[in-house]
Structure formats: C-alpha cells, structure tokens
PDB file of C-alpha atoms in Angstrom:
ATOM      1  CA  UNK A   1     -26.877   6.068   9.318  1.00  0.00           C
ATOM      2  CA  UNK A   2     -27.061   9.189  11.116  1.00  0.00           C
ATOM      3  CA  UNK A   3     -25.501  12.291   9.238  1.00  0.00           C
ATOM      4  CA  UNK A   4     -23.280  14.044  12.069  1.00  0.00           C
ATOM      5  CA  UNK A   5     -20.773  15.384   9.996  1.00  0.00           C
ATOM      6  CA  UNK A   6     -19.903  19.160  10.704  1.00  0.00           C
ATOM      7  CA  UNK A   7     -21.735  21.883   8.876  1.00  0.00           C
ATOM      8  CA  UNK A   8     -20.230  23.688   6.152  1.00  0.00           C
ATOM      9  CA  UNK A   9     -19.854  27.029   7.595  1.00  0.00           C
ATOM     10  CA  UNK A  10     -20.002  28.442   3.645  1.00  0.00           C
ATOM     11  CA  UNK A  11     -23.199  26.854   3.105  1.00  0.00           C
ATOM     12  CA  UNK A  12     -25.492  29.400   0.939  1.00  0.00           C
ATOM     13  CA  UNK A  13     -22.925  31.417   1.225  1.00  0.00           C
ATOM     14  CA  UNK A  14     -22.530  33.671  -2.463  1.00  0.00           C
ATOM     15  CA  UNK A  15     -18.916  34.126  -1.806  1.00  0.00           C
ATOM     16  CA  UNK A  16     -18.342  30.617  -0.697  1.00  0.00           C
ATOM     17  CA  UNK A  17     -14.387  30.067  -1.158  1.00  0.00           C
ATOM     18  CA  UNK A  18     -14.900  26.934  -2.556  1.00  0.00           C
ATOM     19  CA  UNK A  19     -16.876  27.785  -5.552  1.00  0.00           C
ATOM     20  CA  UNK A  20     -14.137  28.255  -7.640  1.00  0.00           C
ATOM     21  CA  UNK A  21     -12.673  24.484  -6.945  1.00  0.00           C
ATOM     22  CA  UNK A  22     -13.652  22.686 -10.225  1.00  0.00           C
ATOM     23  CA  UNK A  23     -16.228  20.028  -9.858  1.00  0.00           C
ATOM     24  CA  UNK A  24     -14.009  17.121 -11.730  1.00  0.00           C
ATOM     25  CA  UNK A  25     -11.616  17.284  -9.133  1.00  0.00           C
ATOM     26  CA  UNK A  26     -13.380  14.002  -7.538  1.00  0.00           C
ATOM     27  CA  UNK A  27     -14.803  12.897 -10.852  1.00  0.00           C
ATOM     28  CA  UNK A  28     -18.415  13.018 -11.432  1.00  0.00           C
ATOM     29  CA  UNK A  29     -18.577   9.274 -12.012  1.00  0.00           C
ATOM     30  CA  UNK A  30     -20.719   7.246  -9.266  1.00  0.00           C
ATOM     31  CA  UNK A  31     -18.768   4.996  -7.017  1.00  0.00           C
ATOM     32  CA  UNK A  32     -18.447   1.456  -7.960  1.00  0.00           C
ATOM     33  CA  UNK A  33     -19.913  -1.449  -5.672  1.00  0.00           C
ATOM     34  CA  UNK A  34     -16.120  -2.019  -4.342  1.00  0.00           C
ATOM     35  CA  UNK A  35     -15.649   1.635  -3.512  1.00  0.00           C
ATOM     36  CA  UNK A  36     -18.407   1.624  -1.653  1.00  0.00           C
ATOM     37  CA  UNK A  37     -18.180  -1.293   0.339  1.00  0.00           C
ATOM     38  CA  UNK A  38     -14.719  -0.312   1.227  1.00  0.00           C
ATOM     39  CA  UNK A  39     -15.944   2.920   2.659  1.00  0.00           C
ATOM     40  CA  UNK A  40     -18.651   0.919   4.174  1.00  0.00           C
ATOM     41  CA  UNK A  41     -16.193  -0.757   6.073  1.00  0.00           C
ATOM     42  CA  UNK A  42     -14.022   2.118   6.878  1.00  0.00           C
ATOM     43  CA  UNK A  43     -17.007   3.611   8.942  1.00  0.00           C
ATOM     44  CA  UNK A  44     -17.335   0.430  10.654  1.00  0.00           C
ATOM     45  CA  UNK A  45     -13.960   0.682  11.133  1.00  0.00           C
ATOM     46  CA  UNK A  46     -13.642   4.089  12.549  1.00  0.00           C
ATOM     47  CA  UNK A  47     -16.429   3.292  14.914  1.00  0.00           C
ATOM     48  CA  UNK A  48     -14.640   1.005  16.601  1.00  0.00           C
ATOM     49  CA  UNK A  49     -11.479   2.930  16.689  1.00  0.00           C
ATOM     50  CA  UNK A  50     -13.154   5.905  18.135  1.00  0.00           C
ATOM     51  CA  UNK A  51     -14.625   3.875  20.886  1.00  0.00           C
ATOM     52  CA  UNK A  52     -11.379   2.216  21.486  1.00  0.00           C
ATOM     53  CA  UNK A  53      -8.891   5.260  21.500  1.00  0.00           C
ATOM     54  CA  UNK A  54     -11.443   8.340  22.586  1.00  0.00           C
ATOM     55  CA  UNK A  55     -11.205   7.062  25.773  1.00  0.00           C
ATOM     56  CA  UNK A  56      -7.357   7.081  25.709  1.00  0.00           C
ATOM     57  CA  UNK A  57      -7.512  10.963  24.803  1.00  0.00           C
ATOM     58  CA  UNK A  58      -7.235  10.536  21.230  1.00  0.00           C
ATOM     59  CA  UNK A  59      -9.274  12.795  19.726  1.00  0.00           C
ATOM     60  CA  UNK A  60      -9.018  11.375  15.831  1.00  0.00           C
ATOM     61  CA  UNK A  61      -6.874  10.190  12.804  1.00  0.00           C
ATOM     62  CA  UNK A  62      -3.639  11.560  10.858  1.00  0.00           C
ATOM     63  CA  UNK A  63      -3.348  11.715   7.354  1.00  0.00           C
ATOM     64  CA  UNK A  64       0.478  12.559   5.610  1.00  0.00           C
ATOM     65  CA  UNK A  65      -0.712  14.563   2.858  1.00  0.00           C
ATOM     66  CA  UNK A  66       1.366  13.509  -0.235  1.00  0.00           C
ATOM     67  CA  UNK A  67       0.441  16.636  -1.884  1.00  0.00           C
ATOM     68  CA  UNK A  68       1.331  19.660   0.934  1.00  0.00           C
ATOM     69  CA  UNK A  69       3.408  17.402   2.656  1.00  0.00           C
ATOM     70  CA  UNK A  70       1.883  18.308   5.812  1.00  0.00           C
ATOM     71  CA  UNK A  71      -0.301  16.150   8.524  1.00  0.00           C
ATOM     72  CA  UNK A  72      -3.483  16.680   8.289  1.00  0.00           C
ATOM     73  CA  UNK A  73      -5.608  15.981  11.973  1.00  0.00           C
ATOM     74  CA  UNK A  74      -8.895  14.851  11.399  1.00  0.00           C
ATOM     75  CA  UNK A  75     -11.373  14.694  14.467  1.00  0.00           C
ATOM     76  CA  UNK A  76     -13.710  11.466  14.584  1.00  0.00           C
ATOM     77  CA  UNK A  77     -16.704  13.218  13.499  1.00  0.00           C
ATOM     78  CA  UNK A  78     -14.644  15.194  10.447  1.00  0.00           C
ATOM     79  CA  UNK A  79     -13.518  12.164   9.023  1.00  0.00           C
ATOM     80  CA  UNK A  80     -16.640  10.361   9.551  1.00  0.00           C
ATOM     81  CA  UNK A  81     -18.746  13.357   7.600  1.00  0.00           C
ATOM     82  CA  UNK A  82     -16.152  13.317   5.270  1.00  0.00           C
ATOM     83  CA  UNK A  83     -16.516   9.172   5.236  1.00  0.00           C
ATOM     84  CA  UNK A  84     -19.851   9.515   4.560  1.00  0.00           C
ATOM     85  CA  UNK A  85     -20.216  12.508   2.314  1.00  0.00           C
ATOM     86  CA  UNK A  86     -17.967  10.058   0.077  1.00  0.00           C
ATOM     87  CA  UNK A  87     -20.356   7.581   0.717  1.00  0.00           C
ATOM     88  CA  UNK A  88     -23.307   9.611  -0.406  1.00  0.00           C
ATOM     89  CA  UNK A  89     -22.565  12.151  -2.872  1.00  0.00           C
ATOM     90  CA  UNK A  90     -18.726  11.217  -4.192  1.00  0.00           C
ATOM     91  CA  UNK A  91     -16.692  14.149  -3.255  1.00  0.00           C
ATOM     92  CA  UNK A  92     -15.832  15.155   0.621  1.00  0.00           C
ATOM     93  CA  UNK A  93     -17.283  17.965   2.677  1.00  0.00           C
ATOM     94  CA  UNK A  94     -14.897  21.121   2.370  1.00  0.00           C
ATOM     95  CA  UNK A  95     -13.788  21.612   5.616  1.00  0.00           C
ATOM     96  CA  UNK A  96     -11.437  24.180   7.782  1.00  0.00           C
ATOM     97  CA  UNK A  97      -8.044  22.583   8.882  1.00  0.00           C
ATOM     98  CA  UNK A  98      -7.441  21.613  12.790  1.00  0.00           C
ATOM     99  CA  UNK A  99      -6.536  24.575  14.719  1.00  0.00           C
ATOM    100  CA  UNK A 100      -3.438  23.943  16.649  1.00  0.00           C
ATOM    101  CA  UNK A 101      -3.936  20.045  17.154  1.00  0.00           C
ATOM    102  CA  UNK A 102      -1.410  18.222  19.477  1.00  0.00           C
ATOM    103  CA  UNK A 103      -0.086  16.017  17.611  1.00  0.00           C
ATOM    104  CA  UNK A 104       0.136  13.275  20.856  1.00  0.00           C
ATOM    105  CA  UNK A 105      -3.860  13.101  20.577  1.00  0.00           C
ATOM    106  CA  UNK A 106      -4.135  11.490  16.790  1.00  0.00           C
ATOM    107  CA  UNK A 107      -2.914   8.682  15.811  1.00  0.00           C
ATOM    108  CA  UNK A 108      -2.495   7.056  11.935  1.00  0.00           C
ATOM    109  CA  UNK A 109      -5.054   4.694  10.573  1.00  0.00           C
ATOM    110  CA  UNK A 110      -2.742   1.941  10.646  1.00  0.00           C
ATOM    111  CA  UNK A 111      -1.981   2.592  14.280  1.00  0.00           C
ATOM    112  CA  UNK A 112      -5.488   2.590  14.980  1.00  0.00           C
ATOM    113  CA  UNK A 113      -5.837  -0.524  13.052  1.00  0.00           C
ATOM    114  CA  UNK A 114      -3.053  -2.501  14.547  1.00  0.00           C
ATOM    115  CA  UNK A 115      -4.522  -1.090  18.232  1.00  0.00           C
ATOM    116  CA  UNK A 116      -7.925  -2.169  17.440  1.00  0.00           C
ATOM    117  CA  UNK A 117      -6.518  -5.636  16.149  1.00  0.00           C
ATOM    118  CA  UNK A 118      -4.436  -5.965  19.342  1.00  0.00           C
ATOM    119  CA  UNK A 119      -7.266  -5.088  21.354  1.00  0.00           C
ATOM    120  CA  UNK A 120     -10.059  -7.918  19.300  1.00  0.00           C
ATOM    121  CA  UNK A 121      -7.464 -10.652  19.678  1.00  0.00           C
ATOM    122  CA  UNK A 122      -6.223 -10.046  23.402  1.00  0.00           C
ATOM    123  CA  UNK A 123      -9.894 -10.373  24.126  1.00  0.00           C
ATOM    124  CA  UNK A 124     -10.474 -13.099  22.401  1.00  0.00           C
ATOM    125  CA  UNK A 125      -7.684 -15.084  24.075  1.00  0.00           C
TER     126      UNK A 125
END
C-alpha cells in the first residue's frame, strides 16, 4: 500500500505539542490478527466509499466524538493515514482538526456503508 497520509507538520519539531501525550494512551501492545484484518477491511472499505461519494461532493467521513462531544470531519486521505498508521505502527497520526468543514460534504460511516451497499446491490440487480 501506498503511504499518502498527510505529513505531520510537528515532525522533528523539539517543541512538538504532542510530546507531552503519554505513549500508553493507545497501548504499546501489537495488534492482534482480528484487529488487523478489521482495519484491513476498513481501507478496503473506505476505498470504495471514496470512489462512490467523492464524486457526489463528499469530501470524507464523520465521527461523533464520545469524549468532546463534538463531530469530528475527517477528509479521505486523513482517515486513510490515520487507517493505516493504525495499521502499521498502533497509534494514529496526530493531526490538526478540519477547518471550517460543511457539514453537508461528510457523511457517517454507516451512511457510507448503507450507500455503498445500495449502490453493490442495485448493480447487481
């Protein structure tokens, strides 16, 4: 797989803010074989929900945050680098929040699921 997940702007940076965030937040344990299949199959997922709904204007996911209790707008290629930073080292990238996102161009996984689903099957029939 091809790493295009955004830089971290704080890389080699001394005074990076995220230095202080202790390292056992996302355990150091590896992943087991189930965790990573199931983010295996979320990539393959979020391919094909990208090249379904990108077209449509939707520029990425959603994600209710239970503990803010704030949306949080992920483009495709942040949650894919954060996907696959999962994938590959156990933690996700740290990453700077949307800037103003309109809220009408992201949808929730299970949206994008169910669209995807209703898409595979229509075409089927």
């Amino acid at each position: 797989m091809r790493d295009d997940s955004p830089l971290d702007p704080f890389a080699g940076d001394p005074s990076d803010p995220a230095a202080a965030l202790d390292s056992d937040e996302f355990g150091d344990e590896p992943l087991s074989d189930d965790e990573r299949r199931d983010l295996v199959e979320d990539l393959e997922d979020l391919e094909v929900f990208q090249a379904l709904l990108e077209p449509r204007g939707i520029r990425g996911l959603v994600v209710d945050c239970k503990d803010c209790r704030e949306a949080h707008y992920f483009s495709w290629d942040l949650i894919r680098g954060n996907l696959k930073s999962l994938l590959d080292q156990g933690s996700p990238h740290v990453h700077e929040p949307a800037f103003s996102p309109d809220p009408a161009h992201y949808v929730s996984w299970d949206y994008a699921r169910g669209f995807a689903d209703g898409v595979l099957t229509a075409d089927e029939e």
